[in-house]
Amino acid sequence: MKLFKYLQYIFILFILGISILILYLWNVQKGLPDHNISQYFPNEITKIYDEKYDLMYHVGNRDRFYLDYNDIPINMINAIISAEDKTFFKHQGFDIKGIANAFIINLKNIYSNNNNNYVGASTITQQLVKNILLNKDQTITRKIKELILSLRIEKDYSKEFIIELYLNEIYFGRRSYGVASAAFNYFNKSIFDLDLHEYAYLAALPKGPNNYDPKKNYNRAKDRRNYVLKQMELNEYITSDQFNFYSNLEIELYEKNDKKYKSDYNTDFILNYLNSNSFNENAFYIQSTIDQTLQGISEKSLMDNLALFERKYKEWSGSYKSLEDILKFKNDHWHIARVISKNPNKTKLSIIDSDEIINLKNENNFYGPNKISPNTYLNIGDYIFLTNIDDFFYSVQPHEINGSVIIMDPFNGDIVSMVGGVNYDMSNFNRVTQAYRQPGSSIKPFIYAHALETKKFLPNTLILDSNILLDQGNNLPVWIPKNYSDKSYGELTFRRALETSNNLVTLKIGLDLGLNSVNQFLDTINFYNKNITFDVYSTLLGAVENNLLNLAKSYSIFLNGGYIVEPSIIKKVVSNEGELIINNEYFKCNYCSFSIDDRSYRIPIIESQKEKVISPQTSFQILNILEGAIDRGTGKSLNKIDYPIAGKTGTTNESKDLWFFGLTPRYVIGVYVGYDTPRSIGYRETGSSVALPIFKTIIENYLLNYESINDKFLVPSDLILKKVNKDNGEISDGQNTIIDYFTKEQLEILDNINKIESIGGIN
């Protein structure tokens, strides 16, 4: 009787337990997320590449490239199955036998203390569920949810799709999500180019990437990799000979590169463009126009030249007492060094990132207006910045002055290099696009171009350089403009006036053309990127603010035959689904495509899609005059460089804003220098003394790195060469002549002028 009662109690408790379990499971499954993973797409992030498809910047912290199952190497699949779930293709979402085996193996490992390779019991499907549908809480409820969802997913989806999603979702360390990114971040290789032991190492990582970092514990990492290789052998994915060979190889990883996670002026500009154009996709693959070699040259040239320039005016304050302090200002182009010893002739330093010991020559490193020696301004133990220029080291310090550089292809508008300042980490204000400053004399070539277009002036027209008085209107003083030298030079040719950047002649040309006419021309070439009318004479000398990008764009007309290009930093944008969203094309090709049904073949005609604003003849004539500025004018410090260069300086009142625009057969290179809060850069400093040296360093390094033997400016076929006396402008074969270019119409105008003068002489 008692036994019967006990059995009743047991039965009741059993029914009660089953009921509670059913209710519990019912509640659990009611709160489950939808197991539909067919629409799930791992959240890839935007990747920005340079013009050669090398990765420049990775937006966000997650690194992922999605691969379809058929694109994943079979060795990778075999390795991950061997490491994580050897019965993956047999079970229905969970593995009872695997759970039991894992329990026994882990017990043995705990008690043996000679094996750190603990075996997990979760299947690949369960791990996938945990990663994309649930959280990682270590609770029984979460495990039950995981199990139910795994069963549902296994029922509705193929094994191939499950492992495809898993291998693209799982975290491998080094910010790598998915095997494709892991291959690149660990081995600097495509996933398709890995060797067997490298696949095994990647398969070892999902269990705990930080635990198997060779730098932290090499033996542990190697044991884990070899465990995966052994499992591959036991599963008959590899042979015993392969196991013996690959298990003895060393683990050699690529040095971790975090630079691609650092934004800069270029990536900001690209992302701002995407945001302003309302691209709402999750991810993009962006091919930019940036040439990273030229970008590096531009950055270092700007930083070095401005740092060396500042030592003329600025006292030394660039020593730091600790490495932590100096690292706040670190950049990619300067070294950090520690002072070891010093004497009157040299200072010995240790470079931190290489442990190299160098001797700093004191005579090369006098600092400040009083030329203080490093022996005085440096103390033993100080940390300082060094820059290496032509194998000489120079002490440098963070800048107060700032500047920017733009290198642009004048034929299609591609921005191949953009440096928005001396240090992005300290200020992400982009001085190429956001800093509006007076262009000063750099506006002059456009006044002269308009003068040629109107046919009122010729390249050899004589103009008197003399003082003028300009009435500025009611209650305003009379303006008496001056040349930079405060001198007047008598009669100058049109060419010579531009070569020497003469202010008074430029004003006379502008006044002769009329302010309205000049304004209309500047609007036509989109000089200010907006239609603005100015009624003040100082407009003619560059008193109205503009930015470096607009000016470089405008200078392009002198290289490309006279048409407007719109600057672009993006070549292509592709969505994460492979859709081509942006494809910048600068030329239209008629008759480039045809089919076998076409009645006849026509020669393709390629046409620019850009608006022509000046004639090719005027374009080249101004370019040639700006070559003269390099040969014998304001840019003559460049005339020993054996390469075609035209250029124009720009200097504003009180030397607050300094410019140089260098034109080469391939590029427009613009340089701006100034303080963020405008003030004088230095007494009588000019674009020639401050901005031009930056261009000079860029072009010299460009010529060292790029093939440029046949580069030359393109001359329109209908220009006529004449020898011209450079002082009086007469066409002559005598002494003191230069080669100048004329159109047929200009020569006819000259003939008519000469005839009129001849008749006047007879009378």
Short mmCIF file of N, CA, C and O in Angstrom, two decimals, residues 232-295:
data_model
loop_
_atom_site.label_atom_id
_atom_site.label_comp_id
_atom_site.label_asym_id
_atom_site.label_seq_id
_atom_site.Cartn_x
_atom_site.Cartn_y
_atom_site.Cartn_z
N MET A 232 42.28 17.13 -38.84
CA MET A 232 42.11 17.01 -40.29
C MET A 232 42.66 15.67 -40.78
O MET A 232 42.09 15.04 -41.69
N GLU A 233 43.77 15.24 -40.18
CA GLU A 233 44.32 13.92 -40.53
C GLU A 233 43.37 12.81 -40.11
O GLU A 233 43.08 11.89 -40.90
N LEU A 234 42.84 12.89 -38.88
CA LEU A 234 41.92 11.85 -38.38
C LEU A 234 40.64 11.81 -39.22
O LEU A 234 40.04 10.75 -39.40
N ASN A 235 40.22 12.96 -39.72
CA ASN A 235 39.02 13.02 -40.55
C ASN A 235 39.31 12.70 -42.02
O ASN A 235 38.43 12.80 -42.87
N GLU A 236 40.60 12.38 -42.28
CA GLU A 236 41.04 11.98 -43.62
C GLU A 236 40.92 13.10 -44.65
O GLU A 236 40.71 12.87 -45.84
N TYR A 237 41.08 14.34 -44.17
CA TYR A 237 41.15 15.47 -45.09
C TYR A 237 42.58 15.69 -45.59
O TYR A 237 42.80 16.28 -46.64
N ILE A 238 43.55 15.27 -44.78
CA ILE A 238 44.95 15.34 -45.18
C ILE A 238 45.61 14.01 -44.85
O ILE A 238 45.08 13.21 -44.06
N THR A 239 46.79 13.81 -45.41
CA THR A 239 47.52 12.56 -45.17
C THR A 239 48.42 12.72 -43.95
O THR A 239 48.67 13.83 -43.48
N SER A 240 48.97 11.61 -43.50
CA SER A 240 49.92 11.64 -42.38
C SER A 240 51.18 12.40 -42.76
O SER A 240 51.75 13.12 -41.94
N ASP A 241 51.61 12.24 -44.01
CA ASP A 241 52.80 12.97 -44.45
C ASP A 241 52.55 14.48 -44.43
O ASP A 241 53.43 15.25 -44.04
N GLN A 242 51.37 14.88 -44.85
CA GLN A 242 51.04 16.31 -44.80
C GLN A 242 51.02 16.82 -43.37
O GLN A 242 51.52 17.91 -43.08
N PHE A 243 50.43 16.02 -42.48
CA PHE A 243 50.41 16.42 -41.08
C PHE A 243 51.83 16.59 -40.54
O PHE A 243 52.16 17.59 -39.90
N ASN A 244 52.69 15.63 -40.80
CA ASN A 244 54.06 15.69 -40.30
C ASN A 244 54.82 16.90 -40.85
O ASN A 244 55.61 17.53 -40.15
N PHE A 245 54.55 17.21 -42.10
CA PHE A 245 55.26 18.34 -42.72
C PHE A 245 54.74 19.67 -42.17
O PHE A 245 55.52 20.51 -41.69
N TYR A 246 53.44 19.87 -42.23
CA TYR A 246 52.88 21.18 -41.89
C TYR A 246 52.90 21.45 -40.39
O TYR A 246 52.98 22.60 -39.97
N SER A 247 52.84 20.42 -39.57
CA SER A 247 52.85 20.64 -38.12
C SER A 247 54.21 21.10 -37.62
O SER A 247 54.32 21.61 -36.50
N ASN A 248 55.25 20.95 -38.43
CA ASN A 248 56.59 21.39 -38.04
C ASN A 248 56.93 22.79 -38.55
O ASN A 248 57.99 23.33 -38.23
N LEU A 249 56.04 23.38 -39.34
CA LEU A 249 56.29 24.73 -39.85
C LEU A 249 56.01 25.77 -38.77
O LEU A 249 55.14 25.59 -37.92
N GLU A 250 56.77 26.86 -38.84
CA GLU A 250 56.58 27.95 -37.88
C GLU A 250 55.34 28.77 -38.25
O GLU A 250 54.92 28.81 -39.41
N ILE A 251 54.77 29.44 -37.26
CA ILE A 251 53.67 30.37 -37.52
C ILE A 251 54.28 31.74 -37.79
O ILE A 251 54.92 32.33 -36.92
N GLU A 252 54.09 32.25 -38.99
CA GLU A 252 54.62 33.55 -39.37
C GLU A 252 53.46 34.46 -39.78
O GLU A 252 52.85 34.27 -40.82
N LEU A 253 53.17 35.42 -38.93
CA LEU A 253 52.04 36.31 -39.16
C LEU A 253 52.51 37.65 -39.70
O LEU A 253 53.61 38.11 -39.41
N TYR A 254 51.63 38.27 -40.46
CA TYR A 254 51.85 39.62 -40.99
C TYR A 254 51.72 40.62 -39.85
O TYR A 254 50.87 40.47 -38.97
N GLU A 255 52.60 41.62 -39.84
CA GLU A 255 52.54 42.64 -38.79
C GLU A 255 51.19 43.36 -38.86
O GLU A 255 50.78 43.82 -39.92
N LYS A 256 50.54 43.44 -37.74
CA LYS A 256 49.21 44.05 -37.69
C LYS A 256 49.26 45.49 -38.16
O LYS A 256 50.11 46.27 -37.72
N ASN A 257 48.35 45.85 -39.05
CA ASN A 257 48.31 47.20 -39.63
C ASN A 257 47.02 47.90 -39.22
O ASN A 257 45.95 47.61 -39.74
N ASP A 258 47.15 48.84 -38.28
CA ASP A 258 45.97 49.59 -37.83
C ASP A 258 45.77 50.88 -38.59
O ASP A 258 44.80 51.60 -38.36
N LYS A 259 46.70 51.21 -39.52
CA LYS A 259 46.60 52.48 -40.23
C LYS A 259 45.32 52.57 -41.04
O LYS A 259 44.74 53.64 -41.19
N LYS A 260 44.87 51.43 -41.56
CA LYS A 260 43.67 51.47 -42.40
C LYS A 260 42.41 51.81 -41.60
O LYS A 260 41.36 52.06 -42.19
N TYR A 261 42.51 51.82 -40.29
CA TYR A 261 41.37 52.20 -39.46
C TYR A 261 41.44 53.68 -39.07
O TYR A 261 40.60 54.16 -38.32
N LYS A 262 42.47 54.38 -39.56
CA LYS A 262 42.62 55.80 -39.23
C LYS A 262 42.10 56.65 -40.38
O LYS A 262 42.55 56.52 -41.52
N SER A 263 41.19 57.52 -40.08
CA SER A 263 40.66 58.43 -41.08
C SER A 263 41.69 59.52 -41.38
O SER A 263 42.65 59.72 -40.64
N ASP A 264 41.51 60.19 -42.51
CA ASP A 264 42.35 61.34 -42.85
C ASP A 264 41.52 62.32 -43.67
O ASP A 264 40.31 62.16 -43.80
N TYR A 265 42.17 63.34 -44.20
CA TYR A 265 41.43 64.37 -44.94
C TYR A 265 40.74 63.79 -46.17
O TYR A 265 39.63 64.20 -46.52
N ASN A 266 41.39 62.82 -46.82
CA ASN A 266 40.80 62.23 -48.03
C ASN A 266 39.57 61.40 -47.71
O ASN A 266 38.54 61.51 -48.38
N THR A 267 39.68 60.54 -46.70
CA THR A 267 38.54 59.69 -46.37
C THR A 267 37.37 60.51 -45.84
O THR A 267 36.21 60.21 -46.13
N ASP A 268 37.67 61.56 -45.09
CA ASP A 268 36.60 62.47 -44.65
C ASP A 268 35.87 63.07 -45.85
O ASP A 268 34.64 63.15 -45.89
N PHE A 269 36.65 63.53 -46.82
CA PHE A 269 36.09 64.16 -48.01
C PHE A 269 35.19 63.17 -48.76
O PHE A 269 34.10 63.52 -49.22
N ILE A 270 35.64 61.94 -48.87
CA ILE A 270 34.86 60.90 -49.56
C ILE A 270 33.57 60.60 -48.81
O ILE A 270 32.48 60.55 -49.39
N LEU A 271 33.67 60.39 -47.50
CA LEU A 271 32.49 60.03 -46.71
C LEU A 271 31.50 61.19 -46.64
O LEU A 271 30.28 60.97 -46.65
N ASN A 272 32.01 62.42 -46.59
CA ASN A 272 31.11 63.58 -46.61
C ASN A 272 30.36 63.66 -47.93
O ASN A 272 29.18 64.05 -47.97
N TYR A 273 31.04 63.29 -49.01
CA TYR A 273 30.38 63.28 -50.32
C TYR A 273 29.24 62.26 -50.32
O TYR A 273 28.13 62.55 -50.78
N LEU A 274 29.51 61.07 -49.79
CA LEU A 274 28.47 60.04 -49.74
C LEU A 274 27.29 60.49 -48.89
O LEU A 274 26.13 60.32 -49.26
N ASN A 275 27.60 61.09 -47.75
CA ASN A 275 26.53 61.55 -46.85
C ASN A 275 25.71 62.66 -47.48
O ASN A 275 24.47 62.68 -47.39
N SER A 276 26.38 63.59 -48.16
CA SER A 276 25.67 64.72 -48.75
C SER A 276 24.82 64.30 -49.93
O SER A 276 23.89 65.01 -50.32
N ASN A 277 25.14 63.14 -50.52
CA ASN A 277 24.35 62.65 -51.65
C ASN A 277 23.38 61.54 -51.24
O ASN A 277 22.87 60.81 -52.09
N SER A 278 23.18 61.41 -49.93
CA SER A 278 22.13 60.54 -49.37
C SER A 278 22.25 59.08 -49.81
O SER A 278 21.27 58.46 -50.21
N PHE A 279 23.46 58.55 -49.74
CA PHE A 279 23.62 57.12 -49.97
C PHE A 279 23.31 56.39 -48.68
O PHE A 279 24.01 56.53 -47.69
N ASN A 280 22.25 55.60 -48.68
CA ASN A 280 21.76 54.99 -47.45
C ASN A 280 22.07 53.50 -47.35
O ASN A 280 21.57 52.81 -46.47
N GLU A 281 22.89 52.97 -48.27
CA GLU A 281 23.25 51.56 -48.21
C GLU A 281 24.08 51.29 -46.95
O GLU A 281 24.66 52.19 -46.36
N ASN A 282 24.15 50.01 -46.57
CA ASN A 282 24.94 49.65 -45.40
C ASN A 282 26.43 49.76 -45.65
O ASN A 282 27.21 50.09 -44.78
N ALA A 283 26.84 49.41 -46.87
CA ALA A 283 28.28 49.34 -47.13
C ALA A 283 28.56 49.63 -48.59
O ALA A 283 27.72 49.44 -49.46
N PHE A 284 29.80 50.08 -48.81
CA PHE A 284 30.24 50.37 -50.17
C PHE A 284 31.68 49.92 -50.35
O PHE A 284 32.45 49.85 -49.40
N TYR A 285 32.01 49.64 -51.59
CA TYR A 285 33.40 49.50 -51.99
C TYR A 285 33.70 50.71 -52.86
O TYR A 285 33.10 50.88 -53.93
N ILE A 286 34.62 51.55 -52.41
CA ILE A 286 34.88 52.81 -53.11
C ILE A 286 36.30 52.79 -53.65
O ILE A 286 37.26 52.60 -52.90
N GLN A 287 36.44 52.95 -54.96
CA GLN A 287 37.75 53.16 -55.54
C GLN A 287 37.96 54.66 -55.66
O GLN A 287 37.24 55.34 -56.38
N SER A 288 38.95 55.17 -54.93
CA SER A 288 39.24 56.59 -54.99
C SER A 288 40.26 56.87 -56.09
O SER A 288 40.76 55.95 -56.75
N THR A 289 40.56 58.13 -56.27
CA THR A 289 41.56 58.54 -57.26
C THR A 289 42.93 58.76 -56.63
O THR A 289 43.87 59.17 -57.31
N ILE A 290 43.05 58.49 -55.35
CA ILE A 290 44.27 58.81 -54.61
C ILE A 290 45.43 57.89 -55.00
O ILE A 290 45.29 56.67 -55.06
N ASP A 291 46.57 58.49 -55.27
CA ASP A 291 47.83 57.78 -55.48
C ASP A 291 48.58 57.85 -54.15
O ASP A 291 49.06 58.92 -53.75
N GLN A 292 48.71 56.73 -53.46
CA GLN A 292 49.25 56.77 -52.09
C GLN A 292 50.72 57.15 -52.05
O GLN A 292 51.20 57.69 -51.05
N THR A 293 51.47 56.87 -53.12
CA THR A 293 52.87 57.31 -53.16
C THR A 293 52.94 58.83 -53.20
O THR A 293 53.68 59.46 -52.43
N LEU A 294 52.16 59.43 -54.10
CA LEU A 294 52.14 60.90 -54.18
C LEU A 294 51.55 61.52 -52.91
O LEU A 294 51.98 62.59 -52.49
N GLN A 295 50.59 60.83 -52.32
CA GLN A 295 50.01 61.32 -51.08
C GLN A 295 51.07 61.41 -49.98
O GLN A 295 51.17 62.42 -49.27
#
